[in-house]
Structure formats: structure tokens, C-alpha cells
Tab-separated table of C-alpha atoms and ligand atoms in Angstrom:
chain	number	residue	atom	x	y	z
A	25	MET	CA	0.754	-103.743	-59.014
A	26	LYS	CA	-1.436	-101.343	-58.165
A	27	GLN	CA	0.094	-99.631	-55.720
A	28	GLN	CA	-1.345	-100.119	-51.811
A	29	LEU	CA	-1.104	-97.792	-47.977
A	30	ILE	CA	1.581	-98.723	-46.369
A	31	GLY	CA	2.733	-96.527	-43.587
A	32	SER	CA	3.519	-96.328	-39.483
A	33	HIS	CA	2.550	-94.916	-36.162
A	34	ILE	CA	3.519	-91.468	-36.172
A	35	SER	CA	3.946	-89.103	-33.302
A	36	THR	CA	2.435	-86.152	-33.143
A	37	THR	CA	4.824	-84.676	-30.920
A	38	GLY	CA	4.989	-80.617	-31.152
A	39	GLY	CA	1.792	-79.843	-33.366
A	40	LEU	CA	-1.195	-82.826	-34.433
A	41	HIS	CA	0.150	-80.807	-38.461
A	42	ASN	CA	3.641	-82.295	-37.733
A	43	ALA	CA	2.581	-86.229	-38.089
A	44	ILE	CA	1.658	-85.078	-41.198
A	45	GLU	CA	5.135	-83.814	-42.021
A	46	ARG	CA	6.878	-86.625	-39.779
A	47	GLY	CA	4.928	-89.490	-42.540
A	48	THR	CA	5.003	-88.561	-45.336
A	49	SER	CA	9.533	-88.396	-44.942
A	50	ILE	CA	9.197	-92.515	-44.651
A	51	GLY	CA	7.232	-92.931	-48.245
A	52	ALA	CA	4.292	-93.325	-45.924
A	53	THR	CA	0.788	-92.872	-47.576
A	54	ALA	CA	-1.318	-93.904	-45.183
A	55	ILE	CA	-0.400	-93.762	-41.279
A	56	GLN	CA	-1.928	-94.201	-37.582
A	57	ILE	CA	-2.047	-91.338	-35.141
A	58	PHE	CA	-2.712	-90.799	-31.277
A	59	THR	CA	-5.125	-87.458	-31.166
A	60	LYS	CA	-3.776	-86.936	-26.949
A	61	SER	CA	-1.967	-89.131	-24.842
A	62	ASN	CA	-2.479	-92.282	-24.867
A	63	ARG	CA	-1.782	-92.641	-21.321
A	64	GLN	CA	-4.345	-89.668	-20.426
A	65	TRP	CA	-8.052	-89.942	-19.658
A	66	PHE	CA	-8.806	-86.564	-21.549
A	67	GLU	CA	-6.822	-83.937	-22.689
A	68	LYS	CA	-7.797	-80.071	-23.673
A	69	LYS	CA	-9.676	-79.450	-26.847
A	70	ILE	CA	-8.734	-78.976	-29.594
A	71	SER	CA	-8.473	-75.934	-31.390
A	72	ASP	CA	-10.465	-74.905	-35.247
A	73	ALA	CA	-6.587	-73.298	-35.462
A	74	ASP	CA	-5.142	-76.532	-34.840
A	75	ALA	CA	-7.249	-78.219	-37.019
A	76	THR	CA	-7.349	-76.880	-39.864
A	77	LEU	CA	-3.844	-76.938	-40.576
A	78	PHE	CA	-3.700	-80.622	-39.684
A	79	LYS	CA	-5.396	-80.796	-42.565
A	80	THR	CA	-4.504	-78.202	-44.449
A	81	ALA	CA	-1.342	-80.236	-44.106
A	82	TRP	CA	-3.259	-83.382	-45.087
A	83	ALA	CA	-4.734	-82.502	-48.110
A	84	ASN	CA	-1.527	-81.854	-49.534
A	85	SER	CA	0.284	-84.904	-48.850
A	86	PRO	CA	0.780	-88.364	-50.235
A	87	ILE	CA	-0.885	-89.901	-47.239
A	88	LYS	CA	-4.395	-90.917	-48.164
A	89	GLU	CA	-6.022	-92.958	-45.092
A	90	ILE	CA	-4.994	-91.341	-41.104
A	91	VAL	CA	-6.709	-93.983	-38.772
A	92	VAL	CA	-6.101	-93.277	-34.623
A	93	HIS	CA	-5.552	-95.139	-32.127
A	94	ALA	CA	-7.472	-94.511	-28.326
A	95	ALA	CA	-6.024	-94.613	-25.175
A	96	TYR	CA	-4.807	-97.782	-23.279
A	97	LEU	CA	-7.542	-96.828	-20.690
A	98	ILE	CA	-10.240	-97.017	-21.886
A	99	ASN	CA	-11.806	-100.560	-21.175
A	100	LEU	CA	-16.166	-100.740	-21.561
A	101	GLY	CA	-15.623	-104.000	-20.491
A	102	SER	CA	-14.193	-103.365	-17.062
A	103	SER	CA	-16.644	-104.776	-14.037
A	104	LYS	CA	-15.622	-101.296	-12.199
A	105	PRO	CA	-18.200	-99.074	-12.725
A	106	GLU	CA	-15.643	-96.034	-12.575
A	107	VAL	CA	-13.822	-97.226	-14.607
A	108	GLU	CA	-16.734	-98.144	-17.214
A	109	GLU	CA	-18.486	-94.745	-17.628
A	110	LYS	CA	-15.031	-92.863	-17.911
A	111	SER	CA	-14.335	-95.026	-20.596
A	112	ILE	CA	-17.540	-94.143	-22.469
A	113	LYS	CA	-17.360	-90.569	-21.440
A	114	ALA	CA	-13.040	-91.002	-22.917
A	115	LEU	CA	-14.442	-92.397	-26.387
A	116	THR	CA	-16.642	-90.406	-26.291
A	117	ASP	CA	-13.963	-87.837	-26.261
A	118	GLU	CA	-12.039	-89.078	-29.091
A	119	ILE	CA	-14.713	-89.549	-31.052
A	120	ASN	CA	-15.369	-85.841	-31.201
A	121	ARG	CA	-11.681	-85.334	-32.092
A	122	CYS	CA	-11.374	-87.480	-34.943
A	123	ALA	CA	-14.230	-86.151	-36.429
A	124	GLN	CA	-12.952	-82.836	-36.194
A	125	LEU	CA	-10.331	-83.979	-37.347
A	126	GLY	CA	-11.559	-85.452	-40.505
A	127	ILE	CA	-10.530	-89.579	-39.572
A	128	ARG	CA	-13.148	-91.877	-39.658
A	129	TYR	CA	-11.328	-94.678	-38.479
A	130	LEU	CA	-10.615	-95.047	-35.154
A	131	VAL	CA	-8.554	-98.104	-33.399
A	132	LEU	CA	-9.784	-99.540	-30.546
A	133	HIS	CA	-8.630	-102.612	-27.696
A	134	PRO	CA	-11.865	-103.731	-26.643
A	135	GLY	CA	-11.638	-104.594	-22.935
A	136	SER	CA	-11.314	-106.634	-20.963
A	137	HIS	CA	-13.363	-108.690	-17.985
A	138	LEU	CA	-11.173	-108.875	-15.377
A	139	GLY	CA	-12.079	-111.309	-13.986
A	140	ALA	CA	-16.047	-110.993	-14.962
A	141	GLY	CA	-15.957	-113.212	-18.257
A	142	VAL	CA	-15.946	-113.221	-21.310
A	143	GLU	CA	-19.360	-113.321	-22.200
A	144	PRO	CA	-21.252	-110.692	-20.369
A	145	CYS	CA	-17.478	-108.631	-21.331
A	146	LEU	CA	-18.945	-108.927	-24.450
A	147	LYS	CA	-22.331	-107.888	-23.684
A	148	GLN	CA	-21.179	-104.697	-21.863
A	149	ILE	CA	-18.648	-103.420	-24.601
A	150	ALA	CA	-20.976	-103.692	-27.068
A	151	ARG	CA	-23.606	-102.127	-24.932
A	152	ASN	CA	-21.117	-99.408	-24.340
A	153	LEU	CA	-20.392	-98.753	-27.767
A	154	ASP	CA	-24.221	-98.539	-28.498
A	155	THR	CA	-24.160	-95.421	-25.858
A	156	VAL	CA	-21.314	-94.053	-27.294
A	157	PHE	CA	-22.599	-93.251	-30.798
A	158	GLU	CA	-25.390	-92.124	-30.199
A	159	GLN	CA	-23.658	-89.368	-28.377
A	160	ALA	CA	-20.910	-89.408	-30.329
A	161	ALA	CA	-20.398	-87.061	-33.161
A	162	PRO	CA	-21.618	-89.731	-36.611
A	163	ASP	CA	-19.634	-91.155	-38.617
A	164	VAL	CA	-16.071	-92.569	-37.347
A	165	MET	CA	-16.537	-96.113	-37.483
A	166	VAL	CA	-14.577	-97.897	-33.888
A	167	LEU	CA	-12.276	-100.506	-34.998
A	168	LEU	CA	-11.771	-103.717	-32.603
A	169	GLU	CA	-8.334	-105.108	-32.413
A	170	THR	CA	-7.343	-107.984	-32.506
A	171	MET	CA	-6.157	-109.431	-29.401
A	172	ALA	CA	-2.812	-110.960	-28.016
A	173	GLY	CA	-4.868	-112.748	-25.137
A	174	GLN	CA	-2.778	-110.938	-22.556
A	175	GLY	CA	-4.428	-111.087	-19.032
A	176	SER	CA	-7.931	-110.992	-18.947
A	177	ASN	CA	-8.387	-108.782	-22.778
A	178	VAL	CA	-11.390	-109.910	-24.830
A	179	GLY	CA	-10.818	-110.471	-28.631
A	180	PHE	CA	-7.957	-112.827	-29.351
A	181	ALA	CA	-10.874	-115.044	-30.528
A	182	PHE	CA	-12.635	-113.734	-34.420
A	183	GLU	CA	-15.644	-115.002	-33.572
A	184	GLN	CA	-15.514	-113.004	-30.401
A	185	LEU	CA	-14.948	-109.543	-32.173
A	186	HIS	CA	-17.734	-110.749	-34.249
A	187	THR	CA	-20.299	-111.108	-31.267
A	188	MET	CA	-19.110	-108.077	-29.996
A	189	ARG	CA	-20.445	-106.794	-33.527
A	190	THR	CA	-23.559	-108.709	-33.871
A	191	LEU	CA	-24.720	-107.201	-30.470
A	192	THR	CA	-24.095	-103.342	-31.101
A	193	ARG	CA	-27.615	-101.320	-32.564
A	194	HIS	CA	-24.594	-99.306	-35.062
A	195	LYS	CA	-23.132	-101.867	-36.641
A	196	THR	CA	-22.242	-99.476	-39.229
A	197	ARG	CA	-20.525	-97.977	-37.327
A	198	VAL	CA	-18.436	-101.200	-36.296
A	199	GLY	CA	-14.888	-102.405	-37.584
A	200	PHE	CA	-11.731	-105.195	-37.765
A	201	CYS	CA	-8.026	-104.219	-37.495
A	202	VAL	CA	-6.605	-107.093	-37.447
A	203	ASP	CA	-2.889	-107.033	-36.333
A	204	THR	CA	-0.507	-109.790	-37.811
A	205	CYS	CA	1.641	-110.706	-34.459
A	206	HIS	CA	-2.100	-110.588	-32.123
A	207	ILE	CA	-3.325	-112.913	-33.996
A	208	PHE	CA	-0.373	-115.231	-34.388
A	209	SER	CA	0.094	-114.796	-31.052
A	210	ALA	CA	-3.823	-115.380	-30.090
A	211	GLY	CA	-2.624	-118.633	-32.094
A	212	TYR	CA	-4.020	-118.213	-35.962
A	213	ASN	CA	-0.587	-119.597	-37.751
A	214	ILE	CA	0.491	-116.782	-40.737
A	215	ASN	CA	3.779	-117.939	-40.992
A	216	THR	CA	3.707	-120.168	-44.108
A	217	GLU	CA	1.348	-119.563	-47.352
A	218	ALA	CA	-0.819	-122.364	-46.655
A	219	SER	CA	-1.302	-121.263	-43.540
A	220	TRP	CA	-2.277	-117.003	-44.033
A	221	GLN	CA	-4.630	-118.093	-46.323
A	222	GLU	CA	-6.468	-120.366	-44.285
A	223	THR	CA	-6.727	-117.577	-41.491
A	224	ILE	CA	-7.365	-114.608	-43.415
A	225	THR	CA	-9.831	-117.386	-45.197
A	226	ALA	CA	-11.146	-117.873	-41.650
A	227	ILE	CA	-11.255	-113.532	-40.758
A	228	ASP	CA	-13.718	-113.032	-44.340
A	229	LYS	CA	-16.205	-115.620	-42.755
A	230	VAL	CA	-16.191	-114.610	-39.554
A	231	LEU	CA	-16.539	-111.685	-39.530
A	232	GLY	CA	-16.182	-109.990	-43.294
A	233	LEU	CA	-12.701	-109.375	-45.216
A	234	GLU	CA	-15.236	-105.471	-46.018
A	235	HIS	CA	-15.430	-105.675	-42.786
A	236	VAL	CA	-11.438	-104.893	-41.710
A	237	LYS	CA	-10.616	-101.151	-42.884
A	238	ALA	CA	-6.766	-101.994	-41.218
A	239	PHE	CA	-4.163	-104.037	-40.920
A	240	HIS	CA	-1.343	-103.934	-37.686
A	241	VAL	CA	1.148	-105.130	-39.600
A	242	ASN	CA	4.241	-106.716	-37.174
A	243	ASP	CA	6.254	-109.749	-36.609
A	244	SER	CA	6.503	-111.057	-33.415
A	245	GLN	CA	9.125	-112.328	-31.161
A	246	THR	CA	7.487	-114.702	-28.790
A	247	ALA	CA	5.367	-117.736	-30.333
A	248	CYS	CA	2.267	-118.503	-31.830
A	249	GLY	CA	0.011	-119.503	-29.096
A	250	SER	CA	1.848	-117.788	-26.575
A	251	ASN	CA	-0.887	-114.735	-26.191
A	252	LYS	CA	2.309	-111.881	-25.107
A	253	ASP	CA	1.756	-109.149	-26.812
A	254	ARG	CA	5.852	-108.562	-28.241
A	255	HIS	CA	6.087	-106.234	-32.249
A	256	ALA	CA	9.392	-107.493	-33.356
A	257	PRO	CA	10.471	-106.093	-37.460
A	258	LEU	CA	9.723	-107.660	-40.594
A	259	GLY	CA	12.058	-110.958	-40.831
A	260	GLU	CA	12.980	-110.442	-37.469
A	261	GLY	CA	10.396	-112.861	-35.375
A	262	LEU	CA	8.998	-115.637	-35.325
A	263	ILE	CA	6.085	-115.011	-38.521
A	264	GLY	CA	8.943	-114.393	-40.720
A	265	LEU	CA	9.732	-111.725	-43.655
A	266	ALA	CA	8.161	-114.848	-46.005
A	267	THR	CA	3.926	-114.066	-44.923
A	268	PHE	CA	4.259	-110.329	-44.998
A	269	LYS	CA	5.574	-110.990	-48.466
A	270	HIS	CA	2.198	-112.990	-48.935
A	271	MET	CA	0.621	-109.958	-47.417
A	272	MET	CA	1.556	-107.776	-50.385
A	273	LEU	CA	0.757	-110.057	-52.892
A	274	ASP	CA	-3.044	-111.031	-51.191
A	275	GLN	CA	-5.493	-109.634	-53.257
A	276	HIS	CA	-8.700	-110.101	-51.080
A	277	VAL	CA	-5.864	-107.557	-48.326
A	278	ALA	CA	-4.290	-105.028	-51.497
A	279	HIS	CA	-7.464	-102.722	-50.042
A	280	ILE	CA	-6.700	-102.365	-46.501
A	281	PRO	CA	-4.552	-99.330	-45.126
A	282	LYS	CA	-1.249	-101.031	-43.801
A	283	ILE	CA	0.263	-99.923	-40.658
A	284	LEU	CA	3.555	-100.700	-39.013
A	285	GLU	CA	3.875	-100.371	-34.809
A	286	THR	CA	7.312	-102.966	-35.351
A	287	PRO	CA	10.645	-100.893	-32.420
A	288	SER	CA	11.773	-98.506	-35.069
A	289	ASP	CA	14.463	-95.797	-33.331
A	290	PRO	CA	13.475	-91.934	-33.178
A	291	ALA	CA	15.140	-91.289	-36.592
A	292	MET	CA	11.711	-93.935	-38.197
A	293	LEU	CA	15.109	-95.406	-39.839
A	294	LEU	CA	13.275	-99.379	-39.673
A	295	TRP	CA	9.987	-97.659	-40.797
A	296	ALA	CA	11.041	-96.279	-44.100
A	297	LYS	CA	12.817	-99.285	-44.530
A	298	GLU	CA	9.932	-101.322	-43.715
A	299	ILE	CA	7.916	-99.701	-45.879
A	300	ALA	CA	10.086	-99.835	-48.924
A	301	LEU	CA	10.338	-103.368	-48.539
A	302	LEU	CA	6.263	-103.982	-48.293
A	303	ASN	CA	6.739	-101.875	-51.471
A	304	SER	CA	9.297	-103.785	-52.846
A	305	PHE	CA	7.152	-107.365	-52.567
A	306	ILE	CA	4.494	-105.853	-55.413
A	307	GLN	CA	6.947	-103.946	-57.750
B	22	ZN	ZN1	-3.672	-101.014	-30.233
B	23	ZN	ZN1	0.356	-104.685	-29.701
């Protein structure tokens, strides 16, 4: 069967370009990175020299797709005006950093309403995405991630994600990232072949599979419907290894890059093993 793009979230310690070599060393053909600390609002600009180093290393590697994950602090749906303001600036900055590195996809946790209610929050997020798109570099797509439904996070139902995209004026710049642990925790069962197919059909119907540009491939420590975000190594959680085999064999999603966020060790041995395992399902 055709090769698929598989990899994991890779550290950029020591310089952005180091992620390319690290990813290559574990057999990755797609990776995810942070372009700045994920727990800080802002960081110094990427120098032209560093951007060139990164792009050259990437071009000379087997890595075909790189997605960026935005900082966790960003909350476009916050009911606190100062957080909302800062989030708009920070997301604009994240998009500009992606553009500088030649990266086309930025994964974003849509936001949380902090008690203000889901519906107004979805509207606010869509409005703020428009503000961001109108001031940020073009050609970078924001991928709204499916959430587990912890706390007051929105985006745990496919309909909510669809609503946010529908409400923006810049739909071509909004796609989705499906996290297998999160959708399972949110209540979409995927632990049998039949339920996997049912959930993929639901994603296609509500979101459109053509708008899903990345998968986060994680097993779940907690049960379907638990609304908890606890990643487990593949086959060591309640989703189970068989589902990840169905995923690899499912031609509807074969073209979508698959990124592991399982709890690997610093030497990335777990990821190397899981990448090989996923590849073995299609050989
Ligand atoms: Zn995420
Ligand atoms: Zn998660």
C-alpha cells in the first residue's frame, strides 16, 4: 500500500532545525513542532538565518509535512478582554512564524468559555479568527483541534467545530485536526472497526474529511465519554491497538498526516517503535 505520512511531536531544543534531524532519526515523514515556548505568550522573532537553516534541513530530509501547534495560553473565546486581546496578537504572531518557516498548518485549541456559555464563545472565536486572518500572513491554515471536553473547552462536538468554521469569513483558512484520544474521551466511540467507521462517517458528514489536514494519534487512559485528556501509548489505553490498524487501513484517511503525541521517553524510543508499528500495518 502507499506510504503514509507518520511522525510525532518533536522537540526543537537547541534550534528549530534540530527537529528535522530528530524526526528523521525515528523514521518520521511528518512532524509537529512548537516554534516558540508553548507556555509563553511571545518570544523573540525567528532570525532569517535560523529560518533558512530550518528550511534547508527540511528540504534535504524525508519529512514531507510539518505542522505547528500553537501555544496553550491562547484563548480566542476568553470572556476576559485582556486575554482575548493578547490571544489575537499571539495567534497572529504564530501564523507569521509559520509563514516564515514555509509551514502551512497551525493547530489551535479553539478556546474555552470560562462560564460564559458555548454558543457565544463559538461566535467570538470565529470573529477573532477573522481579525487574525485580516492582519496575519496569508497561506497558513488554522486547524481547529477536536477537544476532549475538559473544563469549559469548546470544540468537543464536531458540530461546534463546524459552526466556528461556518461563521468565519475566511473559510479557506480554517481546517481541522482530529485527535483520536480527544474524540474518544469526548464520547465518540472508536474502539471497534464498526465504531471507527461510524465516527469517520460522522466527521465526513459534519466537518468534511477534505478539511481534516492532520490527525493526532493517541490512545486514551480514560473511558469513552470521560471528557479527560490523558494520552496513552498505542495499545496501552482504552481505544486499543486494533483501532490504529483500522485507521492505517482506512483509505478515507490514508492521505492525512498522522502525528503521535503519546508519552514518549526523551530518547524517543516509544515513538520510533510506534511509527514502525503503524507502518507495519500497511506493508
Ligand atoms: Zn493539541
Ligand atoms: Zn490531548
